[in-house]
PDB file of N, CA and C in Angstrom:
ATOM      1  N   ASP A   1      -7.087 -13.522  14.531  1.00 37.00           N
ATOM      2  CA  ASP A   1      -7.598 -12.163  14.407  1.00 37.00           C
ATOM      3  C   ASP A   1      -6.951 -11.499  13.207  1.00 37.00           C
ATOM      4  N   SER A   2      -7.745 -10.984  12.265  1.00 42.00           N
ATOM      5  CA  SER A   2      -7.216 -10.397  11.049  1.00 42.00           C
ATOM      6  C   SER A   2      -6.752  -8.952  11.245  1.00 42.00           C
ATOM      7  N   LYS A   3      -7.057  -8.327  12.366  1.00 42.00           N
ATOM      8  CA  LYS A   3      -6.644  -6.946  12.579  1.00 42.00           C
ATOM      9  C   LYS A   3      -5.197  -6.937  13.047  1.00 42.00           C
ATOM     10  N   MET A   4      -4.353  -6.238  12.280  1.00 43.00           N
ATOM     11  CA  MET A   4      -2.927  -6.239  12.555  1.00 43.00           C
ATOM     12  C   MET A   4      -2.440  -4.819  12.765  1.00 43.00           C
ATOM     13  N   THR A   5      -1.367  -4.655  13.516  1.00 42.00           N
ATOM     14  CA  THR A   5      -0.825  -3.334  13.750  1.00 42.00           C
ATOM     15  C   THR A   5       0.231  -3.005  12.697  1.00 42.00           C
ATOM     16  N   LEU A   6       0.453  -1.717  12.453  1.00 44.00           N
ATOM     17  CA  LEU A   6       1.390  -1.301  11.422  1.00 44.00           C
ATOM     18  C   LEU A   6       2.809  -1.765  11.694  1.00 44.00           C
ATOM     19  N   ASN A   7       3.237  -1.821  12.958  1.00 44.00           N
ATOM     20  CA  ASN A   7       4.617  -2.198  13.222  1.00 44.00           C
ATOM     21  C   ASN A   7       4.892  -3.674  12.947  1.00 44.00           C
ATOM     22  N   GLU A   8       3.896  -4.443  12.541  1.00 48.00           N
ATOM     23  CA  GLU A   8       4.136  -5.813  12.103  1.00 48.00           C
ATOM     24  C   GLU A   8       4.636  -5.835  10.663  1.00 48.00           C
ATOM     25  N   TYR A   9       4.654  -4.688   9.975  1.00 46.00           N
ATOM     26  CA  TYR A   9       5.018  -4.620   8.563  1.00 46.00           C
ATOM     27  C   TYR A   9       6.278  -3.788   8.378  1.00 46.00           C
ATOM     28  N   GLU A  10       7.403  -4.298   8.820  1.00 52.00           N
ATOM     29  CA  GLU A  10       8.682  -3.623   8.661  1.00 52.00           C
ATOM     30  C   GLU A  10       9.339  -4.224   7.429  1.00 52.00           C
ATOM     31  N   GLY A  11       9.497  -3.443   6.373  1.00 59.00           N
ATOM     32  CA  GLY A  11       9.995  -3.957   5.107  1.00 59.00           C
ATOM     33  C   GLY A  11       8.895  -4.751   4.427  1.00 59.00           C
ATOM     34  N   GLU A  12       9.160  -5.192   3.191  1.00 64.00           N
ATOM     35  CA  GLU A  12       8.122  -5.947   2.488  1.00 64.00           C
ATOM     36  C   GLU A  12       8.065  -7.364   3.030  1.00 64.00           C
ATOM     37  N   GLN A  13       6.906  -7.728   3.521  1.00 64.00           N
ATOM     38  CA  GLN A  13       6.685  -9.070   4.032  1.00 64.00           C
ATOM     39  C   GLN A  13       5.418  -9.621   3.406  1.00 64.00           C
ATOM     40  N   GLU A  14       5.427 -10.915   3.147  1.00 66.00           N
ATOM     41  CA  GLU A  14       4.234 -11.573   2.619  1.00 66.00           C
ATOM     42  C   GLU A  14       3.360 -11.988   3.790  1.00 66.00           C
ATOM     43  N   VAL A  15       2.080 -11.636   3.694  1.00 67.00           N
ATOM     44  CA  VAL A  15       1.145 -11.899   4.779  1.00 67.00           C
ATOM     45  C   VAL A  15      -0.032 -12.679   4.221  1.00 67.00           C
ATOM     46  N   GLU A  16      -0.307 -13.847   4.779  1.00 65.00           N
ATOM     47  CA  GLU A  16      -1.505 -14.588   4.388  1.00 65.00           C
ATOM     48  C   GLU A  16      -2.660 -14.027   5.195  1.00 65.00           C
ATOM     49  N   ILE A  17      -3.740 -13.703   4.513  1.00 78.00           N
ATOM     50  CA  ILE A  17      -4.858 -13.050   5.187  1.00 78.00           C
ATOM     51  C   ILE A  17      -6.131 -13.879   5.063  1.00 78.00           C
ATOM     52  N   PRO A  18      -7.025 -13.722   6.029  1.00 78.00           N
ATOM     53  CA  PRO A  18      -8.302 -14.437   5.943  1.00 78.00           C
ATOM     54  C   PRO A  18      -9.223 -13.762   4.919  1.00 78.00           C
ATOM     55  N   SER A  19      -9.290 -14.325   3.723  1.00 85.00           N
ATOM     56  CA  SER A  19     -10.109 -13.756   2.664  1.00 85.00           C
ATOM     57  C   SER A  19     -10.488 -14.875   1.710  1.00 85.00           C
ATOM     58  N   THR A  20     -11.700 -14.819   1.201  1.00 86.00           N
ATOM     59  CA  THR A  20     -12.114 -15.818   0.213  1.00 86.00           C
ATOM     60  C   THR A  20     -11.607 -15.454  -1.171  1.00 86.00           C
ATOM     61  N   ALA A  21     -11.232 -14.188  -1.401  1.00 90.00           N
ATOM     62  CA  ALA A  21     -10.787 -13.733  -2.717  1.00 90.00           C
ATOM     63  C   ALA A  21      -9.271 -13.584  -2.817  1.00 90.00           C
ATOM     64  N   ILE A  22      -8.625 -13.184  -1.735  1.00 91.00           N
ATOM     65  CA  ILE A  22      -7.207 -12.843  -1.777  1.00 91.00           C
ATOM     66  C   ILE A  22      -6.395 -13.894  -1.035  1.00 91.00           C
ATOM     67  N   ALA A  23      -5.320 -14.359  -1.688  1.00 89.00           N
ATOM     68  CA  ALA A  23      -4.469 -15.394  -1.096  1.00 89.00           C
ATOM     69  C   ALA A  23      -3.340 -14.797  -0.272  1.00 89.00           C
ATOM     70  N   ASP A  24      -2.643 -13.812  -0.825  1.00 89.00           N
ATOM     71  CA  ASP A  24      -1.468 -13.252  -0.170  1.00 89.00           C
ATOM     72  C   ASP A  24      -1.368 -11.749  -0.417  1.00 89.00           C
ATOM     73  N   VAL A  25      -0.693 -11.090   0.520  1.00 91.00           N
ATOM     74  CA  VAL A  25      -0.470  -9.651   0.433  1.00 91.00           C
ATOM     75  C   VAL A  25       0.968  -9.370   0.849  1.00 91.00           C
ATOM     76  N   LYS A  26       1.615  -8.449   0.139  1.00 90.00           N
ATOM     77  CA  LYS A  26       2.932  -7.947   0.536  1.00 90.00           C
ATOM     78  C   LYS A  26       2.815  -6.430   0.645  1.00 90.00           C
ATOM     79  N   TYR A  27       3.435  -5.860   1.660  1.00 91.00           N
ATOM     80  CA  TYR A  27       3.405  -4.411   1.814  1.00 91.00           C
ATOM     81  C   TYR A  27       4.742  -3.932   2.358  1.00 91.00           C
ATOM     82  N   ASP A  28       5.231  -2.842   1.779  1.00 91.00           N
ATOM     83  CA  ASP A  28       6.463  -2.221   2.257  1.00 91.00           C
ATOM     84  C   ASP A  28       6.171  -0.753   2.554  1.00 91.00           C
ATOM     85  N   PRO A  29       6.099  -0.382   3.828  1.00 89.00           N
ATOM     86  CA  PRO A  29       5.774   1.008   4.164  1.00 89.00           C
ATOM     87  C   PRO A  29       6.843   2.001   3.718  1.00 89.00           C
ATOM     88  N   SER A  30       8.088   1.552   3.565  1.00 90.00           N
ATOM     89  CA  SER A  30       9.140   2.490   3.146  1.00 90.00           C
ATOM     90  C   SER A  30       8.973   2.912   1.688  1.00 90.00           C
ATOM     91  N   THR A  31       8.436   2.034   0.844  1.00 92.00           N
ATOM     92  CA  THR A  31       8.198   2.376  -0.561  1.00 92.00           C
ATOM     93  C   THR A  31       6.727   2.674  -0.833  1.00 92.00           C
ATOM     94  N   ARG A  32       5.872   2.376   0.146  1.00 93.00           N
ATOM     95  CA  ARG A  32       4.414   2.559   0.029  1.00 93.00           C
ATOM     96  C   ARG A  32       3.824   1.739  -1.112  1.00 93.00           C
ATOM     97  N   VAL A  33       4.368   0.530  -1.274  1.00 93.00           N
ATOM     98  CA  VAL A  33       3.915  -0.385  -2.329  1.00 93.00           C
ATOM     99  C   VAL A  33       3.279  -1.611  -1.688  1.00 93.00           C
ATOM    100  N   CYS A  34       2.123  -1.981  -2.222  1.00 93.00           N
ATOM    101  CA  CYS A  34       1.407  -3.169  -1.765  1.00 93.00           C
ATOM    102  C   CYS A  34       1.195  -4.089  -2.964  1.00 93.00           C
ATOM    103  N   HIS A  35       1.469  -5.376  -2.780  1.00 92.00           N
ATOM    104  CA  HIS A  35       1.219  -6.377  -3.809  1.00 92.00           C
ATOM    105  C   HIS A  35       0.122  -7.318  -3.301  1.00 92.00           C
ATOM    106  N   VAL A  36      -0.778  -7.677  -4.203  1.00 92.00           N
ATOM    107  CA  VAL A  36      -1.905  -8.544  -3.860  1.00 92.00           C
ATOM    108  C   VAL A  36      -1.958  -9.692  -4.858  1.00 92.00           C
ATOM    109  N   LYS A  37      -2.146 -10.920  -4.340  1.00 90.00           N
ATOM    110  CA  LYS A  37      -2.342 -12.093  -5.206  1.00 90.00           C
ATOM    111  C   LYS A  37      -3.677 -12.719  -4.853  1.00 90.00           C
ATOM    112  N   TYR A  38      -4.485 -12.958  -5.888  1.00 90.00           N
ATOM    113  CA  TYR A  38      -5.808 -13.549  -5.688  1.00 90.00           C
ATOM    114  C   TYR A  38      -5.717 -15.064  -5.586  1.00 90.00           C
ATOM    115  N   ARG A  39      -6.677 -15.660  -4.910  1.00 89.00           N
ATOM    116  CA  ARG A  39      -6.754 -17.119  -4.814  1.00 89.00           C
ATOM    117  C   ARG A  39      -6.976 -17.688  -6.220  1.00 89.00           C
ATOM    118  N   GLY A  40      -6.344 -18.804  -6.483  1.00 88.00           N
ATOM    119  CA  GLY A  40      -6.499 -19.453  -7.780  1.00 88.00           C
ATOM    120  C   GLY A  40      -5.671 -18.825  -8.887  1.00 88.00           C
ATOM    121  N   GLY A  41      -4.825 -17.871  -8.549  1.00 85.00           N
ATOM    122  CA  GLY A  41      -3.996 -17.228  -9.565  1.00 85.00           C
ATOM    123  C   GLY A  41      -2.554 -17.137  -9.118  1.00 85.00           C
ATOM    124  N   ASN A  42      -1.669 -16.929 -10.074  1.00 85.00           N
ATOM    125  CA  ASN A  42      -0.248 -16.804  -9.760  1.00 85.00           C
ATOM    126  C   ASN A  42       0.266 -15.395  -9.994  1.00 85.00           C
ATOM    127  N   LYS A  43      -0.587 -14.490 -10.422  1.00 88.00           N
ATOM    128  CA  LYS A  43      -0.180 -13.134 -10.764  1.00 88.00           C
ATOM    129  C   LYS A  43      -0.298 -12.206  -9.556  1.00 88.00           C
ATOM    130  N   TRP A  44       0.727 -11.386  -9.367  1.00 90.00           N
ATOM    131  CA  TRP A  44       0.689 -10.348  -8.332  1.00 90.00           C
ATOM    132  C   TRP A  44       0.233  -9.046  -8.970  1.00 90.00           C
ATOM    133  N   TYR A  45      -0.558  -8.267  -8.261  1.00 92.00           N
ATOM    134  CA  TYR A  45      -1.005  -6.938  -8.686  1.00 92.00           C
ATOM    135  C   TYR A  45      -0.362  -5.923  -7.757  1.00 92.00           C
ATOM    136  N   ARG A  46       0.138  -4.821  -8.335  1.00 94.00           N
ATOM    137  CA  ARG A  46       0.840  -3.815  -7.542  1.00 94.00           C
ATOM    138  C   ARG A  46      -0.027  -2.575  -7.357  1.00 94.00           C
ATOM    139  N   PHE A  47      -0.011  -2.076  -6.134  1.00 95.00           N
ATOM    140  CA  PHE A  47      -0.726  -0.859  -5.772  1.00 95.00           C
ATOM    141  C   PHE A  47       0.304   0.097  -5.174  1.00 95.00           C
ATOM    142  N   ILE A  48       0.384   1.315  -5.726  1.00 95.00           N
ATOM    143  CA  ILE A  48       1.440   2.254  -5.354  1.00 95.00           C
ATOM    144  C   ILE A  48       0.880   3.426  -4.546  1.00 95.00           C
ATOM    145  N   ASN A  49       1.809   4.165  -3.926  1.00 95.00           N
ATOM    146  CA  ASN A  49       1.453   5.342  -3.123  1.00 95.00           C
ATOM    147  C   ASN A  49       0.427   5.007  -2.050  1.00 95.00           C
ATOM    148  N   MET A  50       0.583   3.858  -1.440  1.00 94.00           N
ATOM    149  CA  MET A  50      -0.362   3.397  -0.424  1.00 94.00           C
ATOM    150  C   MET A  50       0.226   3.671   0.962  1.00 94.00           C
ATOM    151  N   SER A  51      -0.365   4.596   1.655  1.00 94.00           N
ATOM    152  CA  SER A  51       0.142   4.983   2.971  1.00 94.00           C
ATOM    153  C   SER A  51      -0.053   3.857   3.979  1.00 94.00           C
ATOM    154  N   PRO A  52       0.719   3.881   5.069  1.00 91.00           N
ATOM    155  CA  PRO A  52       0.503   2.879   6.116  1.00 91.00           C
ATOM    156  C   PRO A  52      -0.930   2.905   6.655  1.00 91.00           C
ATOM    157  N   GLN A  53      -1.541   4.086   6.693  1.00 93.00           N
ATOM    158  CA  GLN A  53      -2.929   4.188   7.164  1.00 93.00           C
ATOM    159  C   GLN A  53      -3.883   3.506   6.187  1.00 93.00           C
ATOM    160  N   GLN A  54      -3.632   3.664   4.883  1.00 94.00           N
ATOM    161  CA  GLN A  54      -4.457   2.984   3.881  1.00 94.00           C
ATOM    162  C   GLN A  54      -4.296   1.468   4.005  1.00 94.00           C
ATOM    163  N   PHE A  55      -3.053   1.018   4.214  1.00 92.00           N
ATOM    164  CA  PHE A  55      -2.822  -0.418   4.342  1.00 92.00           C
ATOM    165  C   PHE A  55      -3.519  -0.961   5.581  1.00 92.00           C
ATOM    166  N   LYS A  56      -3.471  -0.221   6.657  1.00 91.00           N
ATOM    167  CA  LYS A  56      -4.151  -0.651   7.878  1.00 91.00           C
ATOM    168  C   LYS A  56      -5.662  -0.747   7.644  1.00 91.00           C
ATOM    169  N   ALA A  57      -6.227   0.234   6.913  1.00 94.00           N
ATOM    170  CA  ALA A  57      -7.653   0.195   6.588  1.00 94.00           C
ATOM    171  C   ALA A  57      -7.975  -1.044   5.745  1.00 94.00           C
ATOM    172  N   PHE A  58      -7.089  -1.374   4.808  1.00 93.00           N
ATOM    173  CA  PHE A  58      -7.264  -2.576   3.987  1.00 93.00           C
ATOM    174  C   PHE A  58      -7.243  -3.827   4.859  1.00 93.00           C
ATOM    175  N   MET A  59      -6.273  -3.929   5.748  1.00 90.00           N
ATOM    176  CA  MET A  59      -6.166  -5.104   6.616  1.00 90.00           C
ATOM    177  C   MET A  59      -7.359  -5.230   7.564  1.00 90.00           C
ATOM    178  N   ASN A  60      -7.965  -4.106   7.932  1.00 91.00           N
ATOM    179  CA  ASN A  60      -9.097  -4.129   8.852  1.00 91.00           C
ATOM    180  C   ASN A  60     -10.452  -4.187   8.150  1.00 91.00           C
ATOM    181  N   ALA A  61     -10.448  -4.134   6.817  1.00 92.00           N
ATOM    182  CA  ALA A  61     -11.708  -4.170   6.062  1.00 92.00           C
ATOM    183  C   ALA A  61     -12.400  -5.522   6.251  1.00 92.00           C
ATOM    184  N   SER A  62     -13.704  -5.484   6.389  1.00 91.00           N
ATOM    185  CA  SER A  62     -14.450  -6.738   6.565  1.00 91.00           C
ATOM    186  C   SER A  62     -14.395  -7.599   5.307  1.00 91.00           C
ATOM    187  N   SER A  63     -14.325  -6.967   4.124  1.00 93.00           N
ATOM    188  CA  SER A  63     -14.167  -7.693   2.864  1.00 93.00           C
ATOM    189  C   SER A  63     -12.956  -7.118   2.142  1.00 93.00           C
ATOM    190  N   LYS A  64     -11.856  -7.852   2.191  1.00 93.00           N
ATOM    191  CA  LYS A  64     -10.637  -7.366   1.562  1.00 93.00           C
ATOM    192  C   LYS A  64     -10.751  -7.347   0.039  1.00 93.00           C
ATOM    193  N   GLY A  65     -11.453  -8.309  -0.532  1.00 92.00           N
ATOM    194  CA  GLY A  65     -11.662  -8.332  -1.979  1.00 92.00           C
ATOM    195  C   GLY A  65     -12.430  -7.107  -2.455  1.00 92.00           C
ATOM    196  N   ARG A  66     -13.463  -6.742  -1.743  1.00 94.00           N
ATOM    197  CA  ARG A  66     -14.234  -5.541  -2.103  1.00 94.00           C
ATOM    198  C   ARG A  66     -13.411  -4.274  -1.895  1.00 94.00           C
ATOM    199  N   TYR A  67     -12.604  -4.246  -0.853  1.00 94.00           N
ATOM    200  CA  TYR A  67     -11.758  -3.072  -0.593  1.00 94.00           C
ATOM    201  C   TYR A  67     -10.783  -2.873  -1.753  1.00 94.00           C
ATOM    202  N   VAL A  68     -10.173  -3.967  -2.234  1.00 93.00           N
ATOM    203  CA  VAL A  68      -9.271  -3.857  -3.382  1.00 93.00           C
ATOM    204  C   VAL A  68     -10.045  -3.346  -4.589  1.00 93.00           C
ATOM    205  N   GLN A  69     -11.181  -3.943  -4.845  1.00 92.00           N
ATOM    206  CA  GLN A  69     -11.962  -3.610  -6.038  1.00 92.00           C
ATOM    207  C   GLN A  69     -12.467  -2.166  -6.033  1.00 92.00           C
ATOM    208  N   PHE A  70     -12.993  -1.703  -4.913  1.00 93.00           N
ATOM    209  CA  PHE A  70     -13.660  -0.404  -4.903  1.00 93.00           C
ATOM    210  C   PHE A  70     -12.821   0.751  -4.369  1.00 93.00           C
ATOM    211  N   VAL A  71     -11.733   0.462  -3.670  1.00 94.00           N
ATOM    212  CA  VAL A  71     -10.896   1.538  -3.125  1.00 94.00           C
ATOM    213  C   VAL A  71      -9.515   1.533  -3.770  1.00 94.00           C
ATOM    214  N   MET A  72      -8.788   0.448  -3.602  1.00 93.00           N
ATOM    215  CA  MET A  72      -7.403   0.406  -4.064  1.00 93.00           C
ATOM    216  C   MET A  72      -7.272   0.454  -5.582  1.00 93.00           C
ATOM    217  N   ARG A  73      -8.133  -0.221  -6.312  1.00 92.00           N
ATOM    218  CA  ARG A  73      -8.025  -0.208  -7.782  1.00 92.00           C
ATOM    219  C   ARG A  73      -8.238   1.189  -8.341  1.00 92.00           C
ATOM    220  N   LYS A  74      -9.062   1.988  -7.698  1.00 90.00           N
ATOM    221  CA  LYS A  74      -9.335   3.346  -8.184  1.00 90.00           C
ATOM    222  C   LYS A  74      -8.220   4.322  -7.829  1.00 90.00           C
ATOM    223  N   LYS A  75      -7.593   4.143  -6.664  1.00 89.00           N
ATOM    224  CA  LYS A  75      -6.624   5.116  -6.171  1.00 89.00           C
ATOM    225  C   LYS A  75      -5.170   4.709  -6.372  1.00 89.00           C
ATOM    226  N   ASN A  76      -4.867   3.420  -6.312  1.00 90.00           N
ATOM    227  CA  ASN A  76      -3.481   2.996  -6.190  1.00 90.00           C
ATOM    228  C   ASN A  76      -2.995   1.971  -7.213  1.00 90.00           C
ATOM    229  N   TYR A  77      -3.847   1.503  -8.107  1.00 88.00           N
ATOM    230  CA  TYR A  77      -3.451   0.418  -9.018  1.00 88.00           C
ATOM    231  C   TYR A  77      -2.377   0.868  -9.998  1.00 88.00           C
ATOM    232  N   ASP A  78      -1.381   0.019 -10.220  1.00 88.00           N
ATOM    233  CA  ASP A  78      -0.303   0.274 -11.176  1.00 88.00           C
ATOM    234  C   ASP A  78      -0.417  -0.725 -12.326  1.00 88.00           C
ATOM    235  N   PRO A  79      -1.066  -0.330 -13.448  1.00 83.00           N
ATOM    236  CA  PRO A  79      -1.281  -1.274 -14.552  1.00 83.00           C
ATOM    237  C   PRO A  79      -0.002  -1.646 -15.299  1.00 83.00           C
ATOM    238  N   SER A  80       1.079  -0.903 -15.086  1.00 80.00           N
ATOM    239  CA  SER A  80       2.322  -1.200 -15.802  1.00 80.00           C
ATOM    240  C   SER A  80       3.089  -2.371 -15.205  1.00 80.00           C
ATOM    241  N   PHE A  81       2.705  -2.790 -13.995  1.00 79.00           N
ATOM    242  CA  PHE A  81       3.424  -3.865 -13.302  1.00 79.00           C
ATOM    243  C   PHE A  81       3.037  -5.212 -13.873  1.00 79.00           C
ATOM    244  N   LYS A  82       4.039  -5.998 -14.252  1.00 69.00           N
ATOM    245  CA  LYS A  82       3.791  -7.349 -14.804  1.00 69.00           C
ATOM    246  C   LYS A  82       4.620  -8.338 -14.018  1.00 69.00           C
ATOM    247  N   LYS A  83       3.979  -9.176 -13.230  1.00 65.00           N
ATOM    248  CA  LYS A  83       4.698 -10.211 -12.489  1.00 65.00           C
ATOM    249  C   LYS A  83       3.787 -11.369 -12.188  1.00 65.00           C
TER     250      LYS A  83
END
């Protein structure tokens, strides 16, 4: 089941999610930072000022790739992050 509760994310933890586009996700509610890595790539993308409610909405989205593209990239993307 891909629907997860917020208390499963204490500190930054890497979470493998069921997605055809996204390989891994890290989220830290204390800093409100989410990192996303796409399948077939080694680069992490950082999304800032992401509330626990936003992260929960992302985890519950039927298409996580579309959620990143149409919601998170517009509101939370940090282009200065290089990793």
